[in-house]
mmCIF file of C-alpha atoms in Angstrom:
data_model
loop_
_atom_site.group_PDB
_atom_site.id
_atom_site.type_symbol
_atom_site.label_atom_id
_atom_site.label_comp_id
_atom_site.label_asym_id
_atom_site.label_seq_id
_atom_site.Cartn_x
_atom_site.Cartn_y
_atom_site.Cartn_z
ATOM 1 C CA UNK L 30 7.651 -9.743 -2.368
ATOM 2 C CA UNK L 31 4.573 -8.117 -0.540
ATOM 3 C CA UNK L 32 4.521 -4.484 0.400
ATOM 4 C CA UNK L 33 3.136 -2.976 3.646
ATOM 5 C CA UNK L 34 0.510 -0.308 3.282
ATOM 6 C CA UNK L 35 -0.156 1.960 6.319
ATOM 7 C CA UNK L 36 -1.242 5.481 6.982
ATOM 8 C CA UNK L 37 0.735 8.192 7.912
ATOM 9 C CA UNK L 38 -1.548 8.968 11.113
ATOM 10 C CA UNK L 39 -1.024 5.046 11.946
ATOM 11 C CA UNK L 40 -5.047 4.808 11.954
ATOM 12 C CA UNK L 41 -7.188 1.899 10.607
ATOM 13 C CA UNK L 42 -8.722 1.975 7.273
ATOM 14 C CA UNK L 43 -10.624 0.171 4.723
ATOM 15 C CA UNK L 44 -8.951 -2.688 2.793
ATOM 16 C CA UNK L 45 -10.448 -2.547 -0.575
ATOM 17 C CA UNK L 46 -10.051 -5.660 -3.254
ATOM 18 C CA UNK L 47 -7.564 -5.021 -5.971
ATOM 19 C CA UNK L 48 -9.669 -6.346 -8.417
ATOM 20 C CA UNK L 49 -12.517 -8.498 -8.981
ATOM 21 C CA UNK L 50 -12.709 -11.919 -7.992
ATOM 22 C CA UNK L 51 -13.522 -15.080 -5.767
ATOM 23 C CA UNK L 52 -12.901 -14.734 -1.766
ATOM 24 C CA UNK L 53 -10.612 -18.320 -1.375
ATOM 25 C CA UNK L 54 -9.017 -18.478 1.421
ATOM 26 C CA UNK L 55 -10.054 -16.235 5.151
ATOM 27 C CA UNK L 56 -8.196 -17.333 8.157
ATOM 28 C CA UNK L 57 -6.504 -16.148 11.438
ATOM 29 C CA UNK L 58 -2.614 -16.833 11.647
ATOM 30 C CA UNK L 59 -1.424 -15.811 14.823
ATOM 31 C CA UNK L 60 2.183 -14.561 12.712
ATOM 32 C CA UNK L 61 0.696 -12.649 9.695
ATOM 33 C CA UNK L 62 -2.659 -11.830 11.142
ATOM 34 C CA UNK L 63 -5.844 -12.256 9.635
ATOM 35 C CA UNK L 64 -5.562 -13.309 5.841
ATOM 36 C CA UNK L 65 -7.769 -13.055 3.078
ATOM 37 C CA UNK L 66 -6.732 -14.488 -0.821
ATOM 38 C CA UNK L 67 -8.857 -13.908 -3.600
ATOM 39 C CA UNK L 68 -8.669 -15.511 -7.104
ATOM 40 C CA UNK L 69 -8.656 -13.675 -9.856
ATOM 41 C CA UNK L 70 -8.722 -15.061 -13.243
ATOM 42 C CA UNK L 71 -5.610 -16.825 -14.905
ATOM 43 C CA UNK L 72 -3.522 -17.988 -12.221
ATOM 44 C CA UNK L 73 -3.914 -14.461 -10.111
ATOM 45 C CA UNK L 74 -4.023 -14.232 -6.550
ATOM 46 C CA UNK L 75 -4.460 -10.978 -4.387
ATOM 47 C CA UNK L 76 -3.033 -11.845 -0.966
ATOM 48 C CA UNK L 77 -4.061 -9.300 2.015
ATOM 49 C CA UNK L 78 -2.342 -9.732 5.301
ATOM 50 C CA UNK L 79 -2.508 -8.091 9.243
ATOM 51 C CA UNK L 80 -6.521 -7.359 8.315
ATOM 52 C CA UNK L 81 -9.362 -7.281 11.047
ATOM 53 C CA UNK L 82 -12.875 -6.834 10.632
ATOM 54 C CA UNK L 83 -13.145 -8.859 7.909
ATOM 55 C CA UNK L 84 -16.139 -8.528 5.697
ATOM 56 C CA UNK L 85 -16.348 -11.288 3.673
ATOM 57 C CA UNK L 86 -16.172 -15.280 3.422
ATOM 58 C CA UNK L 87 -14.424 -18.254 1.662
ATOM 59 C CA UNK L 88 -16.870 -18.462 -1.694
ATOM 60 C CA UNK L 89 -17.793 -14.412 -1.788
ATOM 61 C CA UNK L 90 -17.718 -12.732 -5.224
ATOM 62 C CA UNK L 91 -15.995 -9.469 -4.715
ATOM 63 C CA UNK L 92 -15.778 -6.590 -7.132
ATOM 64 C CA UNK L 93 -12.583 -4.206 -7.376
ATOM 65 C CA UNK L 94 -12.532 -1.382 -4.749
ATOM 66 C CA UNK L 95 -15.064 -3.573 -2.131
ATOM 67 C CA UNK L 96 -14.554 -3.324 1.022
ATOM 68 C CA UNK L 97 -13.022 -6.638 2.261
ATOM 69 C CA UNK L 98 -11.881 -5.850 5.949
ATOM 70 C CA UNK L 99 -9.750 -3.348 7.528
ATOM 71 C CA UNK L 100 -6.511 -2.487 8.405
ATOM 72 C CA UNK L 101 -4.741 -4.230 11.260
ATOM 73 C CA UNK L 102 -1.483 -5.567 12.844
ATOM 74 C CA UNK L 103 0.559 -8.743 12.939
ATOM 75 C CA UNK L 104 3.028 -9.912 15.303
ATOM 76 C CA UNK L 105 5.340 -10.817 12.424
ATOM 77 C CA UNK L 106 5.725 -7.025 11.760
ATOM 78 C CA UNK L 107 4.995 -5.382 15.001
ATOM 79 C CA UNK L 108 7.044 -1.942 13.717
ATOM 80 C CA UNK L 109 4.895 -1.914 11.052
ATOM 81 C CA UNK L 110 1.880 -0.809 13.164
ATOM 82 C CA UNK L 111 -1.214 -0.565 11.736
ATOM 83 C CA UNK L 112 -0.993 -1.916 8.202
ATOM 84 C CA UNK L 113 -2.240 -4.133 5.064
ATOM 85 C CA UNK L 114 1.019 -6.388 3.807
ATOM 86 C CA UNK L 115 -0.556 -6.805 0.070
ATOM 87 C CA UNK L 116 0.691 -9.277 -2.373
ATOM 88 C CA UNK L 117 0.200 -10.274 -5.649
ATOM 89 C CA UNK L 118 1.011 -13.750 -7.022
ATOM 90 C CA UNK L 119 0.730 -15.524 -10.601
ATOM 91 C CA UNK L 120 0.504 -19.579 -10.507
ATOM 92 C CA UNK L 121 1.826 -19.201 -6.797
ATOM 93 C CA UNK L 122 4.587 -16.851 -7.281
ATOM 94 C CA UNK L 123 4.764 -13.928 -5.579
ATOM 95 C CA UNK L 124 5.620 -10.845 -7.852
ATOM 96 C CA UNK L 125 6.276 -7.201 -7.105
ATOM 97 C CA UNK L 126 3.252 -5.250 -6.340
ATOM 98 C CA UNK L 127 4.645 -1.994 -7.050
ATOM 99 C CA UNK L 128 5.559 -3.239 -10.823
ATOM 100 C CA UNK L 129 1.246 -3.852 -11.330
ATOM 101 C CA UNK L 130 -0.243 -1.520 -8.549
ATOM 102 C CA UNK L 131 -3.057 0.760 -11.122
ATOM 103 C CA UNK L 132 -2.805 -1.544 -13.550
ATOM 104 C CA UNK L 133 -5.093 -4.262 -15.441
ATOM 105 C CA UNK L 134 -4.804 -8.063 -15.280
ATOM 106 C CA UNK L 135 -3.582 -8.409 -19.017
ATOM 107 C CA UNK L 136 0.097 -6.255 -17.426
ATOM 108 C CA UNK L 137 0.243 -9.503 -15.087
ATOM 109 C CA UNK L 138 -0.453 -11.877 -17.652
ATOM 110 C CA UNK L 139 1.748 -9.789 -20.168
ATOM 111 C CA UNK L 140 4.870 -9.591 -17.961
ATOM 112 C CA UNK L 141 4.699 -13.133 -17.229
ATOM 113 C CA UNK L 142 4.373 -13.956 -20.871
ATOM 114 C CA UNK L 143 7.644 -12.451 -21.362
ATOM 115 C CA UNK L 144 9.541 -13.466 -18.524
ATOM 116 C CA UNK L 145 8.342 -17.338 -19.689
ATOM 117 C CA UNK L 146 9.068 -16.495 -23.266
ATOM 118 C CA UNK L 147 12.841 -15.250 -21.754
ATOM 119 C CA UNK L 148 12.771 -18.692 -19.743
ATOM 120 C CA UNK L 149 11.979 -20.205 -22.797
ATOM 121 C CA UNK L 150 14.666 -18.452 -24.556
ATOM 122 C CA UNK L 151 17.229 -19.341 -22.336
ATOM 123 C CA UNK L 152 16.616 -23.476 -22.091
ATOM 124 C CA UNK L 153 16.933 -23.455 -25.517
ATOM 125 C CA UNK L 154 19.925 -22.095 -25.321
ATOM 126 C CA UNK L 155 20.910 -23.946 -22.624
ATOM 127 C CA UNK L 156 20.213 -26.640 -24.652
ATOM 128 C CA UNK L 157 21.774 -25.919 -28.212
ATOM 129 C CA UNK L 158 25.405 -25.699 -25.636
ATOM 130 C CA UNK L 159 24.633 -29.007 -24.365
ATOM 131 C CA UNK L 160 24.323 -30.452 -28.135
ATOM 132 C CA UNK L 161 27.478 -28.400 -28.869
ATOM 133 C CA UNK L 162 28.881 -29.869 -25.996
ATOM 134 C CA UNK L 163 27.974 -33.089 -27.319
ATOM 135 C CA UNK L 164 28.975 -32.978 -30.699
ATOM 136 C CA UNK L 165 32.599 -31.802 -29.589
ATOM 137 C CA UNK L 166 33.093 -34.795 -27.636
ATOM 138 C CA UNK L 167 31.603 -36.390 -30.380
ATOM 139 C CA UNK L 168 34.032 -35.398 -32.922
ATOM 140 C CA UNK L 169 37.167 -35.051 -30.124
ATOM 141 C CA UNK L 170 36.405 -39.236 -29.724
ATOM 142 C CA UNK L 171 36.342 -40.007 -33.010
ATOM 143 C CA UNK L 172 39.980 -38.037 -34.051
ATOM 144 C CA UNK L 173 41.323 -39.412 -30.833
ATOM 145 C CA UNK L 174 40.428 -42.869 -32.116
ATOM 146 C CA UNK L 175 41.574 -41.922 -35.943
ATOM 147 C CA UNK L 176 44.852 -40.448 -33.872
ATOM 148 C CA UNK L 177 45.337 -44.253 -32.407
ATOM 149 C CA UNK L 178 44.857 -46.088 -35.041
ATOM 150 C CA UNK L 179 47.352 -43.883 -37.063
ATOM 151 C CA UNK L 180 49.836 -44.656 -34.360
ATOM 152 C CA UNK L 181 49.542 -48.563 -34.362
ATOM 153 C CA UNK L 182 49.932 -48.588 -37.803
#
């Protein structure tokens, strides 16, 4: 659920944090390339993939628009050429970029209160047919056994 940023000239260029935060994770994965995460607050994690020159270090407070690193490859996503695959996660899941990209926290937070709210919407649901459900067989059992008794009478 990432996106791949590049330029049209296919040069480097500076990778800049998306918003403020804490520098969590830097590491060098042969696949994605060099990766840098960085917590943000509630449950918000900026994920930035196929960097080199990284500037910063596990524990760094970063501000938004820092310079972090800059643009690289991977050999995941060689066509890609030089590139930044960017992704944006809440509580671990990955969400669509594009949907946030120039806009605050509180639209993360806010779109994720409703989808949960929806979730939340549809269990009960789910829930209320399963008592239905119940109550049917409920009721079908007990004229089945009013139906029986009738008959051996």
């Amino acid at each position: 659920r990432g996106i791949d940023l590049g330029m049209e000239d296919g040069e480097s260029f500076e990778v800049v944090a998306a918003l403020s935060g804490t520098v969590a994770k830097v590491e060098d994965d042969a696949l994605l390339g060099n990766t840098v995460v960085i917590e943000h607050q509630n449950g918000i994690t900026t994920h930035y993939q196929s960097v080199t020159d990284i500037d910063v270090k596990v524990g760094d407070e970063v501000t938004k628009g820092q310079v972090i690193a800059m643009a690289g490859k991977s050999t995941l996503n060689e066509d890609a050429g030089i590139h930044v695959h960017f992704e944006i996660r809440k509580d671990g899941v990955a969400v669509n970029p594009n949907n946030f990209i120039g806009k605050s926290v509180a639209t993360i937070l806010e779109a994720d209160a409703k989808e949960n709210s929806t979730k939340t919407d549809e269990l009960k649901k789910e829930e209320a047919d399963v008592e239905e459900e119940d109550l049917s067989s409920e009721h079908s059992t007990e004229e089945d056994s009013a139906d029986e008794s009738s008959e051996q009478e």
